Short mmCIF file of C-alpha atoms in Angstrom, two decimals:
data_model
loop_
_atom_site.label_atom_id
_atom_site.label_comp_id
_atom_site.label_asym_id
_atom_site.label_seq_id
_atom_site.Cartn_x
_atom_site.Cartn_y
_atom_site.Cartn_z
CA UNK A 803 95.12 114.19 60.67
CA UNK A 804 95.91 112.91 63.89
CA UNK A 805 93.39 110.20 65.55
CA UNK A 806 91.05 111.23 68.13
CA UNK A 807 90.65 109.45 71.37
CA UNK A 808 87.20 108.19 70.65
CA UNK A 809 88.90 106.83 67.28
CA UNK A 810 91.43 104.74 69.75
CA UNK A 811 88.34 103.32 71.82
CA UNK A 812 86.20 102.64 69.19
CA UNK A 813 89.75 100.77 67.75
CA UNK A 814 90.02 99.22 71.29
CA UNK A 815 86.21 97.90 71.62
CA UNK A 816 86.81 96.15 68.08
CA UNK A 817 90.23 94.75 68.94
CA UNK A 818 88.07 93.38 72.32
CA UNK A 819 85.15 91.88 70.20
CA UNK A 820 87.81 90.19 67.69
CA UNK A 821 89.91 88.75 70.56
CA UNK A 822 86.81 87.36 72.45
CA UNK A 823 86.39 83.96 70.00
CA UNK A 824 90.10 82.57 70.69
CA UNK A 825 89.64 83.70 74.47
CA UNK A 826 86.63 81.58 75.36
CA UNK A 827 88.20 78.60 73.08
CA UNK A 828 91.05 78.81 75.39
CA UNK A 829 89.24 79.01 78.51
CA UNK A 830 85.99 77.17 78.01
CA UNK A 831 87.80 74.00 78.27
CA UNK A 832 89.98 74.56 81.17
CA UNK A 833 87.06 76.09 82.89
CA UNK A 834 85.16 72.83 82.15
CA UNK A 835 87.75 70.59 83.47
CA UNK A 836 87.49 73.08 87.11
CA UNK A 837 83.95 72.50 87.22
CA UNK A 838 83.83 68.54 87.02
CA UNK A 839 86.07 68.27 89.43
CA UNK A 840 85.14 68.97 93.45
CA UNK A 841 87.50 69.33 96.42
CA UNK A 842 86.45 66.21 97.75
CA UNK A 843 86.90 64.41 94.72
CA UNK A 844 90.47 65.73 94.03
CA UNK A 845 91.13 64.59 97.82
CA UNK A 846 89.42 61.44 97.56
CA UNK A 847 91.49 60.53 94.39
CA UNK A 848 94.33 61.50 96.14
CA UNK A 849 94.16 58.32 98.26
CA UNK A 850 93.99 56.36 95.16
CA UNK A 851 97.64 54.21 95.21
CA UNK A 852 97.86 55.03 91.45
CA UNK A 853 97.34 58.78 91.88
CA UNK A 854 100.38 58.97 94.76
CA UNK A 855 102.53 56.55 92.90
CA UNK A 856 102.41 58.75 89.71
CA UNK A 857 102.54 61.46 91.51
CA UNK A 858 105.77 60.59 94.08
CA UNK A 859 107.13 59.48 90.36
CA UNK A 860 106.43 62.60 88.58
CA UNK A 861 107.88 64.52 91.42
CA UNK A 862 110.96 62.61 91.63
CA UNK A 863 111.54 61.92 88.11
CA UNK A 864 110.97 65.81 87.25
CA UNK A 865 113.63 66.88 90.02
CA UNK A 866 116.15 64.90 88.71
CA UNK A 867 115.63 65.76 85.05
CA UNK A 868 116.06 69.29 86.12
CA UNK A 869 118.91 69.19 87.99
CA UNK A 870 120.26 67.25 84.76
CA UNK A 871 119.27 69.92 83.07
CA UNK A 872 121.03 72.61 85.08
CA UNK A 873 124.17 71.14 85.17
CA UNK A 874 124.56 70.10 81.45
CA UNK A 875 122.41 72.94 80.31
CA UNK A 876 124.37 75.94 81.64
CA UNK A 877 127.71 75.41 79.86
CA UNK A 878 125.63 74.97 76.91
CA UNK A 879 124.00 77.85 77.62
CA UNK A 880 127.45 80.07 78.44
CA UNK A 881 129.14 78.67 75.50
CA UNK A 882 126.11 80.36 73.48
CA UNK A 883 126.28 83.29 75.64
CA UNK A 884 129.91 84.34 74.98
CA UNK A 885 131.28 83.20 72.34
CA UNK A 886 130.60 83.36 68.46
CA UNK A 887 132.00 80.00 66.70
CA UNK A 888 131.98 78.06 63.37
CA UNK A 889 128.54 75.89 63.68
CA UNK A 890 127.28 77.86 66.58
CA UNK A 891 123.92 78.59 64.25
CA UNK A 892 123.43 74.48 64.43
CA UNK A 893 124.05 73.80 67.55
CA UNK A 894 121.67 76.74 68.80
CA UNK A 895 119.14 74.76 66.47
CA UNK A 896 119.65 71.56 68.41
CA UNK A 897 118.81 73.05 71.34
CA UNK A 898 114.86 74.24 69.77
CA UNK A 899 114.57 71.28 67.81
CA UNK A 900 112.80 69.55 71.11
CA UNK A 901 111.05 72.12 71.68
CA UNK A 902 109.02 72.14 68.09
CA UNK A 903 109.77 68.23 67.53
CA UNK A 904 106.92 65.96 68.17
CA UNK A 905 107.56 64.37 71.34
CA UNK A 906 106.59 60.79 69.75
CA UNK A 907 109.17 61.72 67.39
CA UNK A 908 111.78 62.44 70.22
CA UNK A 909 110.45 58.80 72.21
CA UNK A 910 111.15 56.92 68.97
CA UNK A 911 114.44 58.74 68.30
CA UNK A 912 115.48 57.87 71.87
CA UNK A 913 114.00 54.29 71.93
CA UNK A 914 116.49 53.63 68.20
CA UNK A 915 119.37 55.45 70.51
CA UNK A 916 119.18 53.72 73.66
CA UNK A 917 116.96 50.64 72.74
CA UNK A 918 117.75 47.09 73.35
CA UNK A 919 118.78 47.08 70.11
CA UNK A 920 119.65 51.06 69.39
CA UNK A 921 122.71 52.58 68.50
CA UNK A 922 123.77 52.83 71.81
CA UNK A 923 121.82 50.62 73.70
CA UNK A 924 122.87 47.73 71.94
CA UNK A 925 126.64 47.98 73.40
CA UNK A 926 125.29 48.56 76.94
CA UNK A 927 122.34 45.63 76.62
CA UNK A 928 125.95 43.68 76.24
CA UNK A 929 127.24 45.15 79.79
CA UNK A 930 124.19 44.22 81.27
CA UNK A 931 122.66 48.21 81.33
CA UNK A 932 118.99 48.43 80.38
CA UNK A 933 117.55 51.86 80.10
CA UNK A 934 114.15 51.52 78.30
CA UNK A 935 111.22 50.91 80.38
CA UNK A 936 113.09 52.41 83.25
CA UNK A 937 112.34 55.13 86.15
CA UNK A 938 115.70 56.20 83.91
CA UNK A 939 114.03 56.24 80.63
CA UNK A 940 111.42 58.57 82.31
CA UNK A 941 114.04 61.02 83.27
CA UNK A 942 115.71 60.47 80.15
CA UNK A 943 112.79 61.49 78.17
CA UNK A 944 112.22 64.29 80.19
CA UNK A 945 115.77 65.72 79.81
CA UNK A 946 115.08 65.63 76.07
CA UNK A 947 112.23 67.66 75.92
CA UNK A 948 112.65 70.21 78.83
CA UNK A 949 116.30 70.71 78.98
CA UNK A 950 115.91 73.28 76.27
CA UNK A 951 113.65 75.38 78.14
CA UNK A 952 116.57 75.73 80.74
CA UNK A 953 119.40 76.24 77.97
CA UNK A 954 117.42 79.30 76.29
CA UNK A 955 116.21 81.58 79.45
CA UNK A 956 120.06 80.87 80.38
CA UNK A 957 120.97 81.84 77.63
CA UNK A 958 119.51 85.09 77.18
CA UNK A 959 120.11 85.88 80.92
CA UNK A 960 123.72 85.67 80.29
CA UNK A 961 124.28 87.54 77.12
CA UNK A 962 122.21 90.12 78.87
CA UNK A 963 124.70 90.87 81.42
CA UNK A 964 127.29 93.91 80.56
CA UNK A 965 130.20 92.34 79.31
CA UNK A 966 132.26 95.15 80.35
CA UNK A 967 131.63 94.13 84.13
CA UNK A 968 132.80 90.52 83.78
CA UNK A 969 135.91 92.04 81.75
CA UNK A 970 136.56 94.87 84.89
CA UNK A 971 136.57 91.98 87.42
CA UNK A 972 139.15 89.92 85.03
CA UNK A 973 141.49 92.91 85.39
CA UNK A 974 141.14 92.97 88.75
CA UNK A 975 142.44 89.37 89.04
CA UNK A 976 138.90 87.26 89.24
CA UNK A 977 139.43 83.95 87.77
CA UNK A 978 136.51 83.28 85.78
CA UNK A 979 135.07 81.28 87.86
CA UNK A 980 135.11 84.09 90.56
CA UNK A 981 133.55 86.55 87.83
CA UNK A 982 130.42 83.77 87.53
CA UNK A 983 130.41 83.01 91.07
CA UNK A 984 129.99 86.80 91.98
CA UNK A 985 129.52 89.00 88.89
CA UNK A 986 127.00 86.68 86.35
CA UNK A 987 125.44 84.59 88.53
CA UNK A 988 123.90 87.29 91.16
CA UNK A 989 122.68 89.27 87.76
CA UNK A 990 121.15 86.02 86.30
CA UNK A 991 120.00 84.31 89.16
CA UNK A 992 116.36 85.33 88.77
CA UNK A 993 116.59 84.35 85.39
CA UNK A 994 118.20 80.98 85.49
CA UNK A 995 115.42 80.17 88.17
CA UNK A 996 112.81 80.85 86.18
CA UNK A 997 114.46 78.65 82.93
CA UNK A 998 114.74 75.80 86.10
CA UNK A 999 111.07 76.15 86.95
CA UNK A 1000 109.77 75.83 83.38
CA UNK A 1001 112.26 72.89 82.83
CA UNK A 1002 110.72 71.42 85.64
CA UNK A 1003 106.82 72.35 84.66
CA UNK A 1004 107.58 70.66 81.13
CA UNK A 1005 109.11 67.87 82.41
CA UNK A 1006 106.51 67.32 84.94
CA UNK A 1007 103.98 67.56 81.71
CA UNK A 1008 105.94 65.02 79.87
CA UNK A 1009 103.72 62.47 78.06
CA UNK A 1010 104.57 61.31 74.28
CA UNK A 1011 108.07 60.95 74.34
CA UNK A 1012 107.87 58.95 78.03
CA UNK A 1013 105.28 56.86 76.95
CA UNK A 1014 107.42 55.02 73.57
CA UNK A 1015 110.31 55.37 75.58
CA UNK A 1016 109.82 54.30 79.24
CA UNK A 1017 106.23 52.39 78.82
CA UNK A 1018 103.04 53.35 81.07
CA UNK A 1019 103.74 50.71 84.14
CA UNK A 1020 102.08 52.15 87.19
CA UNK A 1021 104.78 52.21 89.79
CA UNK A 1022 107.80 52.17 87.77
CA UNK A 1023 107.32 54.51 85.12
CA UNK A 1024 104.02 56.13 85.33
CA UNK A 1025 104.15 59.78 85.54
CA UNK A 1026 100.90 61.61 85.94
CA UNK A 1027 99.96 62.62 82.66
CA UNK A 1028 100.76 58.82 81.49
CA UNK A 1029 98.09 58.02 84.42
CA UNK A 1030 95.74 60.43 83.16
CA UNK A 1031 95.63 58.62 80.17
CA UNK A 1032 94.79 55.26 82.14
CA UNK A 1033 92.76 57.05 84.34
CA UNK A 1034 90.72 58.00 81.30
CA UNK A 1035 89.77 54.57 80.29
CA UNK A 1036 89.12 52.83 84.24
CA UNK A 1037 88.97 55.87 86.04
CA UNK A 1038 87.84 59.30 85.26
CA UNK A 1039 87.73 60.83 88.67
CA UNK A 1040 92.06 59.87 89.09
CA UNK A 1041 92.37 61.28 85.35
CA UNK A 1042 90.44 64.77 86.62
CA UNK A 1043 92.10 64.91 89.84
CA UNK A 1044 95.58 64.45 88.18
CA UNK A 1045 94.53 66.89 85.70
CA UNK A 1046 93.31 69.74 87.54
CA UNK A 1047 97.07 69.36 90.12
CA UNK A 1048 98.51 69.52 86.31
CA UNK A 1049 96.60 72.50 85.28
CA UNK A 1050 97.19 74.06 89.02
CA UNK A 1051 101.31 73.83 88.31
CA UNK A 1052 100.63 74.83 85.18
CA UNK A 1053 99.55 78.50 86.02
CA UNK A 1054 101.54 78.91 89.27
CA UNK A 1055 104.45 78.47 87.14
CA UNK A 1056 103.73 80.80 84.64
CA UNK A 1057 102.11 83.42 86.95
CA UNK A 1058 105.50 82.67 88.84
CA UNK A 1059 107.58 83.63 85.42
CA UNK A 1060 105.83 86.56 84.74
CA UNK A 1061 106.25 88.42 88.45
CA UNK A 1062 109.71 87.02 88.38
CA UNK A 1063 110.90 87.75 85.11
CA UNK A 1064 109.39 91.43 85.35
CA UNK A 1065 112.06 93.90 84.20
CA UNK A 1066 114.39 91.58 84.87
CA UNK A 1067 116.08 91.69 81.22
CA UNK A 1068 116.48 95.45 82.35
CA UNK A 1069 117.84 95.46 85.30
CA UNK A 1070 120.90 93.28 84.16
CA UNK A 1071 121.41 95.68 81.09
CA UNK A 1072 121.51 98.31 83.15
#
């Protein structure tokens, strides 16, 4: 017996009523943090010297890590793309592990790497090279935790594209640089944009691993969230402001995704 249509509403209107409870937990608070905050608050805290230095920071700090990110990530990500190799299983699990590690975790790791006294650190402490509690910890950190983001949507994007087009250029003489430079690229572009925008969203959102790793000094290596956690303690109207510019990214990036990355997948199969 096949199901009526008034079975599929009444199906629908339960679905609706079970999906309610998660909804408002999800929104209630975000909504909350909207209405304690007021325009002229937010623009009066935006005067505040620690709002614009961790902001100017975050912005700078968040560029760089991506464009870190791009350039180390998309070999990674082509190397994943094309070819099928002995360890390629761990070395695709590398690339998640940030993304599911604790980001305390991934400070600590880095601060027992690149420490005064860390496995790595420790030989350039003796050349006179001191990364921890650095602008260049910051970015550090935020390579670390975001890079991924960049290395997976570029990853998919490329094994999405018909490998018999790439091979047709080769034929036809292309280096292979030529066959990413006109062929891949073009097809991904959208793609690898929107793995470079929510690179640089995570980064910008970067607190745990920044915090053990590059300290919390306003002006050096205070990024917004780390100033949102100061700002909670002296001064709640920074900590909203900075939170509510946080939560604004936050959706314009993924509302940005989702218009971007619409049928994308298909196009470049097709």
């Amino acid at each position: 017996m096949q199901p009526t249509t008034s079975d599929h509403q009444r199906v629908g209107r339960f679905v609706a009523v079970a999906s309610a409870p998660l909804l408002l937990f999800l929104s209630v608070p975000l909504l909350a943090l909207i209405l304690r905050s007021s325009p002229a608050m937010v623009l009066s805290s935006l005067t505040d010297p620690l709002a614009v230095q961790a902001i100017t920071l975050s912005l700078i700090t968040s560029s760089s890590a991506t464009l870190v990110a791009i350039v180390s990530g998309l070999p990674v990500a082509f190397l994943l793309a094309r070819y099928r190799f002995r360890g390629r299983n761990m070395v695709d699990t590398l690339i998640d592990l940030p993304m599911v590690l604790s980001p305390a975790v991934a400070g600590l790791a880095l601060l027992m790497a690149f420490g005064r006294r860390g496995v790595v650190g420790r030989g350039l402490s003796e050349l006179g090279v001191e990364l921890v509690f650095t602008p260049v910890a910051v970015i550090m950190a935020q390579v670390f935790i975001a890079a991924p983001f960049f290395v997976k949507a570029a990853t998919a994007g490329l094994s999405a594209v018909r490998f018999d087009l790439e091979e047709a250029a080769m034929l036809d003489g292309a280096s292979p640089v030529q066959v990413f430079r006109h062929i891949s690229l073009p097809l991904t572009r959208n793609i690898l944009l929107s793995g470079a925008v929510m690179c640089w969203a995570r980064a910008m959102g970067e607190f745990g691993a920044t915090i053990i790793f590059a300290g919390n000094f306003p002006g050096r290596t205070q990024t917004m969230p780390l100033a949102i956690y100061l700002g909670f303690e002296m001064d709640m109207d920074v900590a909203l402001t900075l939170s509510v510019l946080l939560l604004g990214v936050s959706f314009g990036v993924l509302f940005l995704l989702k218009r971007v990355l619409h049928g994308q997948l298909a196009s470049v199969q097709g």
